[in-house]
Coordinates of C-alpha atoms and ligand atoms in Angstrom, one line a residue:
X21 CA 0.0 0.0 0.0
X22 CA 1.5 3.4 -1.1
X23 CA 1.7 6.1 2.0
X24 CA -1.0 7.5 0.3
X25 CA -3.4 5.3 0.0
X26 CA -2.3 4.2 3.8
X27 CA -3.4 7.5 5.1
X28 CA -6.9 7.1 3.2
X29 CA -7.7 3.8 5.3
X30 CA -6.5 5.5 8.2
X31 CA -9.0 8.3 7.7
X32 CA -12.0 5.8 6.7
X33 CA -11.0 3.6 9.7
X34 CA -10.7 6.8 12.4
X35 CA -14.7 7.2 11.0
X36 CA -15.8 4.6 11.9
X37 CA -13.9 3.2 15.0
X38 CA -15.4 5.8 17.6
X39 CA -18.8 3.9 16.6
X40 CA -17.5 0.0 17.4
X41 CA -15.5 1.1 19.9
X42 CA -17.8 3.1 21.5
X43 CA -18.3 3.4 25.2
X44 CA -21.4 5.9 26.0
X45 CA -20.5 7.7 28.7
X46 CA -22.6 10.6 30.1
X47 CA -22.6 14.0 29.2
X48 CA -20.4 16.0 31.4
X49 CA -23.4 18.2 32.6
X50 CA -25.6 15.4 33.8
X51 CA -22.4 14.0 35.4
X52 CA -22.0 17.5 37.1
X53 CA -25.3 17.1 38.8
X54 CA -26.0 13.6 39.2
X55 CA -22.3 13.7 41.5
X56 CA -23.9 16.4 43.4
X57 CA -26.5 13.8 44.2
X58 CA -25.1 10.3 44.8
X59 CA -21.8 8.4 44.9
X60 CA -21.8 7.7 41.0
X61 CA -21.0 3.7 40.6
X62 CA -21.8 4.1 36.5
X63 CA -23.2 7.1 34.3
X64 CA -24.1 5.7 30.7
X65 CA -26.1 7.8 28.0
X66 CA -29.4 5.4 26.2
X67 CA -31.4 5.9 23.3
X68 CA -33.9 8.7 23.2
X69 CA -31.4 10.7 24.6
X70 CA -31.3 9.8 28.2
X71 CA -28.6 9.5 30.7
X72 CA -28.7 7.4 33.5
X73 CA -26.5 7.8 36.3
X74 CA -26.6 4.8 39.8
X75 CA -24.7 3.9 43.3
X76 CA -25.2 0.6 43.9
X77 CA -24.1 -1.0 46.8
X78 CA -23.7 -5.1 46.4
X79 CA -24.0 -5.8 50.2
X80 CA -27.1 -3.6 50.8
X81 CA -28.1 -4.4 47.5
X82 CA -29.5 -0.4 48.1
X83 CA -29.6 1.0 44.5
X84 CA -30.0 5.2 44.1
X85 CA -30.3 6.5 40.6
X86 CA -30.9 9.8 38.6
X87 CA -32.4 9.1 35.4
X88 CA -33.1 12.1 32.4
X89 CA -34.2 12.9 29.4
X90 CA -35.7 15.4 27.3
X91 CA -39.5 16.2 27.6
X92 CA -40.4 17.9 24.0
X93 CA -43.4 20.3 24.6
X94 CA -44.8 21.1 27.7
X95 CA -46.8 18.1 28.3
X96 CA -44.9 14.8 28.7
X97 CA -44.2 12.0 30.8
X98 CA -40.9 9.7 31.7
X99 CA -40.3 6.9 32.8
X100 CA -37.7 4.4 34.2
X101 CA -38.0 0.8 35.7
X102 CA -37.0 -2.6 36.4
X103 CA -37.6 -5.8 34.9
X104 CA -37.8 -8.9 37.0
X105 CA -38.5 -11.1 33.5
X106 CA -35.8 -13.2 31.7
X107 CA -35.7 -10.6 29.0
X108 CA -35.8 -6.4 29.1
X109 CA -38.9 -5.9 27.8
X110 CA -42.3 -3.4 28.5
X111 CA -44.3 -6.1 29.7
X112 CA -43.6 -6.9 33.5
X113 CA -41.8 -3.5 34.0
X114 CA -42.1 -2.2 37.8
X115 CA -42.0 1.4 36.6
X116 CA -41.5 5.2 38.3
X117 CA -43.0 7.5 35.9
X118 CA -43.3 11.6 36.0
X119 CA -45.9 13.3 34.3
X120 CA -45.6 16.9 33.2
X121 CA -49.0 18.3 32.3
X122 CA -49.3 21.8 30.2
X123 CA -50.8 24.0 33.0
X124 CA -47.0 23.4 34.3
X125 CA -48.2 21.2 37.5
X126 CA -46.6 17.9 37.8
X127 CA -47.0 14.7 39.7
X128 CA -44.9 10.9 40.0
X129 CA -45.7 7.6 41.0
X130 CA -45.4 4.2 40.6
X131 CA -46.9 2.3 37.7
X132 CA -47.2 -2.3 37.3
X133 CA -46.9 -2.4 33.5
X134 CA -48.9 -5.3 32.3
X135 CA -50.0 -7.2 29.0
X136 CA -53.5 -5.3 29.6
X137 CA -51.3 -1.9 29.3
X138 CA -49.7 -3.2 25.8
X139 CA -53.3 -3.8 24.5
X140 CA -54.1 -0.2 25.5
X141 CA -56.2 -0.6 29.3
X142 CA -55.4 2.5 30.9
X143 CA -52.7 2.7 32.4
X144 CA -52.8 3.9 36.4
X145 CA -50.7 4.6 39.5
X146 CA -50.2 1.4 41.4
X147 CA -48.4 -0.7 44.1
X148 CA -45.2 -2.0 42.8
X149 CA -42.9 -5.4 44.3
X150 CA -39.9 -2.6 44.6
X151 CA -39.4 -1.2 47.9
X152 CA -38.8 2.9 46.7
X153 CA -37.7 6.0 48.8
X154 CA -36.3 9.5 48.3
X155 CA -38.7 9.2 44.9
X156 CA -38.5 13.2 42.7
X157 CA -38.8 14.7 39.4
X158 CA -37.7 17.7 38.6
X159 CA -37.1 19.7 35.8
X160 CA -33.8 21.1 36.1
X161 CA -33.8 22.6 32.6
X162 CA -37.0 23.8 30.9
X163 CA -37.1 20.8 28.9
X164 CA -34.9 18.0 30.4
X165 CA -36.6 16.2 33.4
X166 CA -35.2 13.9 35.9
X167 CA -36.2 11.4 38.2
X168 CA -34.7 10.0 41.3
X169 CA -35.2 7.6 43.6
X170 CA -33.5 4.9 45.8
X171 CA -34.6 1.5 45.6
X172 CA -33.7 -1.6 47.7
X173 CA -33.5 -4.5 45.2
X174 CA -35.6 -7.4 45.7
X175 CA -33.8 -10.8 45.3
X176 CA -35.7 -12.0 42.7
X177 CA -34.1 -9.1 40.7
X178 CA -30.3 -10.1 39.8
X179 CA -28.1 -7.5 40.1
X180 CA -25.4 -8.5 37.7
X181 CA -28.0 -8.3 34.8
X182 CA -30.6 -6.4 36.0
X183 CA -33.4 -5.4 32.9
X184 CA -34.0 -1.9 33.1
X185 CA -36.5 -0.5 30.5
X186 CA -37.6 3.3 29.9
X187 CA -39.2 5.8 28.2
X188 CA -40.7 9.2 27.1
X189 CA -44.3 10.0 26.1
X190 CA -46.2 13.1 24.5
X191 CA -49.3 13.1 26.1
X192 CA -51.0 12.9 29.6
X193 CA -53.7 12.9 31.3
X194 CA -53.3 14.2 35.2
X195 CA -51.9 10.7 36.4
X196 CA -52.2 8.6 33.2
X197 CA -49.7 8.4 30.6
X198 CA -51.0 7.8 27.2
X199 CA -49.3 5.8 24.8
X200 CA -45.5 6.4 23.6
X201 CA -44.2 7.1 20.3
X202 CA -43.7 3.5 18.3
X203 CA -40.7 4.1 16.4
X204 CA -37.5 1.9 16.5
X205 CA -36.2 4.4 19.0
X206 CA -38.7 4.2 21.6
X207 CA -39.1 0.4 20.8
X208 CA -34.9 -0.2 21.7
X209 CA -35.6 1.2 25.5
X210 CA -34.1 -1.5 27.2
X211 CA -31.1 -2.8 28.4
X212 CA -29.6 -5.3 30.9
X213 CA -27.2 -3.9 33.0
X214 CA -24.7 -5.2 35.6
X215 CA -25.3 -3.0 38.2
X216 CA -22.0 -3.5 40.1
X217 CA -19.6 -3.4 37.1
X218 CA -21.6 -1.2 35.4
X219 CA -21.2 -3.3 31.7
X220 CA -24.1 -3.9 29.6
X221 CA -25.2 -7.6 28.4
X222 CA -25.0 -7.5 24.2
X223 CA -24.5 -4.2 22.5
X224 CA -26.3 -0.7 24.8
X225 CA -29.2 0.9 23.4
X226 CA -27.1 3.8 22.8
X227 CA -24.2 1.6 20.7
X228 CA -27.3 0.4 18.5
X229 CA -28.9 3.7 17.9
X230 CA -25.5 4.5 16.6
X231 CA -24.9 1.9 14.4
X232 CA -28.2 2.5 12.5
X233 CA -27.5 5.8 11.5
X234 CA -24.1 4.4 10.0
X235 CA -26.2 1.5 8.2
X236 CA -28.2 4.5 7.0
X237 CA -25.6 6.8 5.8
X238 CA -23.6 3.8 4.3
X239 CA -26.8 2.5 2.2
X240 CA -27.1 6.3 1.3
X241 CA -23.9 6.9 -0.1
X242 CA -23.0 3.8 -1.7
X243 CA -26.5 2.9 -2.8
X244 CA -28.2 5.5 -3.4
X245 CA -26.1 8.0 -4.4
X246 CA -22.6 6.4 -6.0
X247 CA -24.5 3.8 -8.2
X248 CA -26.9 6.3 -9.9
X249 CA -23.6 8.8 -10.6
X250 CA -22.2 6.1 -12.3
X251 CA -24.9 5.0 -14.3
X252 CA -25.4 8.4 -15.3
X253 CA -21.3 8.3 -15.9
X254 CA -22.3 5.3 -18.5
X255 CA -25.4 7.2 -19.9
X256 CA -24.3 10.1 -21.0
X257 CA -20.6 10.0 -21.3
X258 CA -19.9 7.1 -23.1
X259 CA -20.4 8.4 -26.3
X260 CA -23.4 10.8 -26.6
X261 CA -24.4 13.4 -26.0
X262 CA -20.5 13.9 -24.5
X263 CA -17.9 11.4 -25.6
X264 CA -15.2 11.0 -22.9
X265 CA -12.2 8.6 -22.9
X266 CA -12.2 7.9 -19.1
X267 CA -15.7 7.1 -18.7
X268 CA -15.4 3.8 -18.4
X269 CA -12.7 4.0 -15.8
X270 CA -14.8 6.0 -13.8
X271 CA -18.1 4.4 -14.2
X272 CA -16.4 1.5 -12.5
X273 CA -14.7 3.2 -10.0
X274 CA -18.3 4.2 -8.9
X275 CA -20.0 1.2 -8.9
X276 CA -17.0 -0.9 -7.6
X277 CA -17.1 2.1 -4.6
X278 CA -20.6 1.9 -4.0
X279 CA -21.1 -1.6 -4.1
X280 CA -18.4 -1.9 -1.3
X281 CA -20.1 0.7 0.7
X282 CA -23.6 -0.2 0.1
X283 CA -22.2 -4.4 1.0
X284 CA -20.5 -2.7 4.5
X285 CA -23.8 -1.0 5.0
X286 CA -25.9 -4.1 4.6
X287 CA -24.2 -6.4 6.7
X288 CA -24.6 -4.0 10.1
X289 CA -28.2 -4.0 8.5
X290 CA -28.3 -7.9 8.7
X291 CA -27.0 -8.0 12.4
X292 CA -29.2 -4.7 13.9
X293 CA -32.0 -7.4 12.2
X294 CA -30.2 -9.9 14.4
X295 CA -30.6 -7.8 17.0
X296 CA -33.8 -6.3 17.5
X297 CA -35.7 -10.1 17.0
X298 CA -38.5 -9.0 18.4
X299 CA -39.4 -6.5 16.0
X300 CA -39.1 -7.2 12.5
X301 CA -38.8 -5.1 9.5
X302 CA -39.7 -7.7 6.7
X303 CA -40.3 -5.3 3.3
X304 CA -37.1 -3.5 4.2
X305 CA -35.1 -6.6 4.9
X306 CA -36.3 -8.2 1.6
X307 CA -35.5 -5.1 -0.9
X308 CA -32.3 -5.0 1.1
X309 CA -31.3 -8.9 0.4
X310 CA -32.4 -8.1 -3.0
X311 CA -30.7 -5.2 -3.7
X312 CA -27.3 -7.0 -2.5
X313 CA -28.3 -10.2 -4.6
X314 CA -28.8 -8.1 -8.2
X315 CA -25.8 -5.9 -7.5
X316 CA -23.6 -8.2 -7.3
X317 CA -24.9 -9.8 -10.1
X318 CA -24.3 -6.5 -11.7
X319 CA -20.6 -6.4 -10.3
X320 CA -20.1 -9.5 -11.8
X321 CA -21.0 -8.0 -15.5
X322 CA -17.3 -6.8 -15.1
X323 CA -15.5 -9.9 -16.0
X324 CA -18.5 -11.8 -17.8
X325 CA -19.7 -9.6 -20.1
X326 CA -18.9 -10.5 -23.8
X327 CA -16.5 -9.1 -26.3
X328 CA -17.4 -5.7 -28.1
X329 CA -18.3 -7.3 -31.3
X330 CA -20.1 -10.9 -30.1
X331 CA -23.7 -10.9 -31.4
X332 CA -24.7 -11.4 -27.9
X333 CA -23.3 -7.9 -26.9
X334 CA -26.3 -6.2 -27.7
X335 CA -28.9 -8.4 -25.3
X336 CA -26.1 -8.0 -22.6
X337 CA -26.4 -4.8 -23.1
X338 CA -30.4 -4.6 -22.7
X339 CA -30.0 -6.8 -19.8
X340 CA -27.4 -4.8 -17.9
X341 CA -29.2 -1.6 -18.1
X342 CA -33.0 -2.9 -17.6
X343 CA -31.1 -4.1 -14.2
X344 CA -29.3 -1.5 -13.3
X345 CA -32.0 0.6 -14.0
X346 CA -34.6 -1.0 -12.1
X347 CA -32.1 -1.6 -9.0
X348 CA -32.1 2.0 -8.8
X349 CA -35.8 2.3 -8.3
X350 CA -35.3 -0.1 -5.8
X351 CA -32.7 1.5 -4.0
X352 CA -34.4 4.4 -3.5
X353 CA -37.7 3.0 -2.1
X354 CA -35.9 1.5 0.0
X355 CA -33.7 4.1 1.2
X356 CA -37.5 6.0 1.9
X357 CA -38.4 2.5 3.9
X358 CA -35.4 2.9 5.8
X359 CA -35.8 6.2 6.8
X360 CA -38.9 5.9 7.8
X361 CA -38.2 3.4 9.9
X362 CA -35.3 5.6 11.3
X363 CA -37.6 8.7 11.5
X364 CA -34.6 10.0 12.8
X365 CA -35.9 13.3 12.0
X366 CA -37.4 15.1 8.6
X367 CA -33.6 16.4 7.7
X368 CA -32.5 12.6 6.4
X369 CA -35.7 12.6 4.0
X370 CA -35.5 16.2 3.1
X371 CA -31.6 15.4 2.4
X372 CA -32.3 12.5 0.3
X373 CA -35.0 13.9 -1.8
X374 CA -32.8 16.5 -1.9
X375 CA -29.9 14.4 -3.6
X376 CA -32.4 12.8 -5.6
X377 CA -33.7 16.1 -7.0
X378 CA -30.0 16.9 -7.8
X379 CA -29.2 13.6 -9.8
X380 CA -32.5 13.6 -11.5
X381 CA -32.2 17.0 -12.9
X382 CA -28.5 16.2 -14.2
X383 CA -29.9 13.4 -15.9
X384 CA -33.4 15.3 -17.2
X385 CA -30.6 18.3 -18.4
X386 CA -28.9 15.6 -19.8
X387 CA -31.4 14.1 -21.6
X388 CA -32.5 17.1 -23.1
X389 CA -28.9 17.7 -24.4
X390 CA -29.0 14.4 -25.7
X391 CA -32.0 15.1 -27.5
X392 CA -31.4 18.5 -29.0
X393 CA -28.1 17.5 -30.4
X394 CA -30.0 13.8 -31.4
X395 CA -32.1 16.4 -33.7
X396 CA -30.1 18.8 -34.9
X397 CA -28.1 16.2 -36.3
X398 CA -31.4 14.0 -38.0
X399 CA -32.9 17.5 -39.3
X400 CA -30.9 17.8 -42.4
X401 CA -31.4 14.2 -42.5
X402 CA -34.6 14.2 -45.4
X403 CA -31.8 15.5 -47.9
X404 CA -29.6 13.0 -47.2
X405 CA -28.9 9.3 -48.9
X406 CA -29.0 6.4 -46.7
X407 CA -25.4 6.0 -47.1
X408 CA -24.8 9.4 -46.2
X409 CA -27.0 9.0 -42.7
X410 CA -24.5 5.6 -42.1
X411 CA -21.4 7.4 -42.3
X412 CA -22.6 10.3 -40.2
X413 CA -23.5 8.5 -37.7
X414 CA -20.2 6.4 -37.7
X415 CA -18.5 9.6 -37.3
X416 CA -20.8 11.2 -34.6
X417 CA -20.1 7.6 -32.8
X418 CA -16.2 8.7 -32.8
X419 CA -16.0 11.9 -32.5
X420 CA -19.3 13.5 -31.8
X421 CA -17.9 17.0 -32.2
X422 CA -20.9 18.9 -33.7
X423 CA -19.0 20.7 -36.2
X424 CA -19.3 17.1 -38.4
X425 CA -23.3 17.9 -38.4
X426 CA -22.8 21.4 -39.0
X427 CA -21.1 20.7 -41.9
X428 CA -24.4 19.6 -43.5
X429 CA -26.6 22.2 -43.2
Ligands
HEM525 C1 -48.9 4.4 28.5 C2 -49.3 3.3 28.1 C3 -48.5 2.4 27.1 C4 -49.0 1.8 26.0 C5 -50.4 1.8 25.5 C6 -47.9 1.1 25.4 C7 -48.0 0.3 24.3 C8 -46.9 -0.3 23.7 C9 -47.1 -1.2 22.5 C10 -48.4 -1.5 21.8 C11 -45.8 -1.6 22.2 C12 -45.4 -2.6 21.1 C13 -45.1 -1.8 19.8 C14 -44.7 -2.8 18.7 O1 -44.2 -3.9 19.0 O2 -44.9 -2.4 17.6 C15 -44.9 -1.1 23.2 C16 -43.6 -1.3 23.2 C17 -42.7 -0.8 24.2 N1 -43.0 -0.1 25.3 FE1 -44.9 0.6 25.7 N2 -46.8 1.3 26.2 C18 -47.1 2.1 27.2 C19 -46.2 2.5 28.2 C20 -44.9 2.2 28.4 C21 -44.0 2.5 29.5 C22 -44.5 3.3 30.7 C23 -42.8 2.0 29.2 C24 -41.5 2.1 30.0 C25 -41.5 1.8 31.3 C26 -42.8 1.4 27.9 C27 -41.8 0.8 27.2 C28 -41.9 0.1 26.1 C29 -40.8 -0.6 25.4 C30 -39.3 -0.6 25.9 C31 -41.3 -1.2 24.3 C32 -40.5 -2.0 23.2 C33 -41.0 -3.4 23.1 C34 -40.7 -4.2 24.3 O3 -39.6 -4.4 24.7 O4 -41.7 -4.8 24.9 N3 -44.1 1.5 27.4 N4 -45.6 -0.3 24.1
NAG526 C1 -20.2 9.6 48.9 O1 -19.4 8.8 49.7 C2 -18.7 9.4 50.7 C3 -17.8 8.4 51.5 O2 -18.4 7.2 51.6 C4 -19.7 10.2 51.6 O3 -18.9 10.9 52.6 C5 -20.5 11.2 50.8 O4 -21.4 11.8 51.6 C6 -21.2 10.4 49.7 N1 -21.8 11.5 48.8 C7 -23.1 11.4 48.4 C8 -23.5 12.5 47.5 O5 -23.8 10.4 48.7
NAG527 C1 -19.8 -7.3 45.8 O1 -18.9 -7.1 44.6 C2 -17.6 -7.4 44.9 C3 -16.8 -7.0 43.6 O2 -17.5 -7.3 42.5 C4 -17.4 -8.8 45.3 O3 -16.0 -9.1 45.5 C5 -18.2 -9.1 46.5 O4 -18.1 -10.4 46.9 C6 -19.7 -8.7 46.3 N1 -20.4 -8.8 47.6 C7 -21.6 -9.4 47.7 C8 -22.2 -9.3 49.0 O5 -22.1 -9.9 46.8
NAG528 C1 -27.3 -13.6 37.5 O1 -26.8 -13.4 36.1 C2 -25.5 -14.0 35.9 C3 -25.1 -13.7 34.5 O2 -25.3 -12.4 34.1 C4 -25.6 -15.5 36.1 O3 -24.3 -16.0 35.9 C5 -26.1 -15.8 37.5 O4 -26.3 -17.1 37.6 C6 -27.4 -15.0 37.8 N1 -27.8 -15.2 39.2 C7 -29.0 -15.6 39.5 C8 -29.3 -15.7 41.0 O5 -29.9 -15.9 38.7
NAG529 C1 -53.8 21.3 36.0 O1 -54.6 20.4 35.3 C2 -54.9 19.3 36.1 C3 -55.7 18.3 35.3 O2 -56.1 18.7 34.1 C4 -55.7 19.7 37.3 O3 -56.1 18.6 38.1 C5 -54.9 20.7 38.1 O4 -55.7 21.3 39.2 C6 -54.5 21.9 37.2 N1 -53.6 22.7 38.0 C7 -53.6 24.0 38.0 C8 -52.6 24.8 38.8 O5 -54.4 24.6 37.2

């Protein structure tokens, strides 16, 4: 590997490492004012944005924590709890949850979160089997609210992988919390922790949340954006309306590029699938198998694709493009499925139909191009001999330089 091409890696690699490598520790402010509070044993950051800070003591089993996240509006209710199941989960969750209502009063309590709750029985302050003292929520910025509590841990809950489960709502009604947001973010709050060490069984809410968005941005820019440059590479540079001796080279620079990012991007795709079991994404898996499936069939039209002048050229040809062209339509509803799934927020679907808009109106300009010069050539055509029209267009294959059409008229 030249130096040069070593410091490229290098730079791809530094990327990406923080992600795999990633250890989510909490912001420095949170830290700040959870250390005011308790002893801090472990301070990790989740998905939905929220920190969670605990002092656990493994002889008292006596476990204080300060859990926060953003409330978005002014009504809005969090929650945090444990799970004495085999599996982190909703169901089964012994829960503290504060509810911020929009005439600014607030109130907390304890919530049993049941299979009724999932079906959509309201859902109401109740006993729980966790002994809990000390028990707040505040609102220590306008829109980031906080609970604490200490709780003595029951032995049926074990404390070196303990389920704890959380959450933010929208809406409220005095002490009832109506149901949360169901996108993948609020579905992945859940994790089993080891309260004494402080280490998280499998990959953290917060490391998966991560790697989506790279799976995302991957499947973006290799899919959806490097494969359609370089078809348009092969459209419109190979020999009309622009001819352009290194198109070739380029058009497989792209597509070799993209199909290598687009392949990185699927495989975290195939294992956050792994992952998340329990909720599947079937249409978007499917287009994403088959997307990998018929571009690598693509990639290998490289080294199988007959010689310039074998009669089957021409039907290799047909097939190539019908293809490549209809993996591109594919790619992109895909890319929509994806994001939608994501809903990371309306900036990755205004940015891709953004892109989109970009590459289709190169192509549409293109087109046009193609077209005008396609005519201005044929015009003068009705005067012309058969013969004449054969040699013209043998030379505007070559050297499509207009001034061989001009000649003509
Ligand atoms: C307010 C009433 C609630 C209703 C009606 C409700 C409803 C639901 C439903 C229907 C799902 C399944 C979505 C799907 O699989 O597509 C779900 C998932 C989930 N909910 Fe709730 N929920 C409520 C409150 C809560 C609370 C208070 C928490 C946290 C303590 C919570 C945490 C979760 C989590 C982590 C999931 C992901 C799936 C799982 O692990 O079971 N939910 N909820
Ligand atoms: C933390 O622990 C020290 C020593 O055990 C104790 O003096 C201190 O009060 C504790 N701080 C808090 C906030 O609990
Ligand atoms: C608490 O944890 C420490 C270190 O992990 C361990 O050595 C000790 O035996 C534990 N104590 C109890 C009561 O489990
Ligand atoms: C607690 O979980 C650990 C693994 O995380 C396991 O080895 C241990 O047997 C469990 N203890 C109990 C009492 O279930
Ligand atoms: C706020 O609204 C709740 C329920 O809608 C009500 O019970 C409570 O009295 C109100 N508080 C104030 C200060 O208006």
């Amino acid at each position: 590997m030249s130096p040069d091409n070593r410091f490229r890696v290098a730079i791809v690699l530094s990327l990406f490492l923080p992600v795999f490598a990633d250890v989510p520790h909490c912001s420095n402010g949170f830290r700040e004012e959870a250390a005011k509070k308790i002893n801090i044993t472990s301070c990790r950051k989740q998905s939905l944005g929220a920190e969670f800070a605990w002092n656990y003591n493994n002889g008292t089993r006596r476990l204080e924590i300060l859990f926060g996240a953003k409330l978005h509006g002014d009504m809005g209710w969090l929650a945090w709890g444990l799970n004495p199941g085999k599996h982190a989960g909703m169901v089964g969750t012994q829960a503290l949850i504060g509810i911020k209502l929009s005439n600014g009063t607030s109130s907390h309590d304890t919530y049993s979160i049941t299979d009724s709750t999932k079906l959509g029985c309201k859902l109401l302050p109740s006993k729980i089997d966790l002994e809990v003292g000390d028990f707040s929520f505040s609102f220590p910025e306008a829109e980031f609210a906080v609970i604490q509590a200490t709780i003595v841990l029951p032995r049926e809950y074990n404390d070196s992988s303990t389920n704890v489960v959380w959450q933010v709502g929208n809406v409220a009604a005095e002490k009832q919390p109506f149901m949360h947001p169901k996108n993948i973010w609020h579905l992945s709050c859940k994790e089993t922790i080891n309260l004494i060490s402080g280490s998280v069984r499998g990959d953290g809410a917060h490391k998966l949340q991560k790697l989506r968005k790279v799976h995302g941005i991957l499947n973006i820019v290799g899919w959806g954006s490097f494969l359609p440059v370089g078809a348009i590479i092969a459209r419109y540079f190979r020999r009309f309306p622009v001819e352009w001796s290194q198109w070739f080279r380029l058009h497989v620079s792209c597509q070799i590029l993209g199909y290598l990012l687009g392949t990185s991007g699927w495989i975290i795709g195939l294992w956050l699938g792994n992952a998340s079991k329990y909720y599947g994404y079937h249409t978007h898996r499917v287009l994403g198998i088959i997307i990998f499936t018929f571009t690598t069939l693509q990639m290998f039209a490289l080294r199988l694709k007959p010689k310039r002048n074998d009669d089957y050229r021409v039907y290799w040809n047909m097939y190539h493009h019908f293809l490549g062209y209809s993996l591109l339509a594919i790619i992109s509803v895909n890319i929509f499925h994806g994001i939608s799934i994501l809903n990371a927020d309306h900036t990755w679907k205004w940015a891709y139909i953004g892109l989109l808009c970009l590459l289709g109106s190169i192509a549409v300009v293109l087109e046009i191009y193609t077209w005008i010069k396609f005519w201005k050539r044929e015009s003068p055509g009705i005067h012309k001999t058969q013969d004449q029209d054969q040699k013209d267009l043998q030379r505007g294959n070559k050297n499509d330089s207009g001034a061989s059409t001009a000649s003509h008229s």
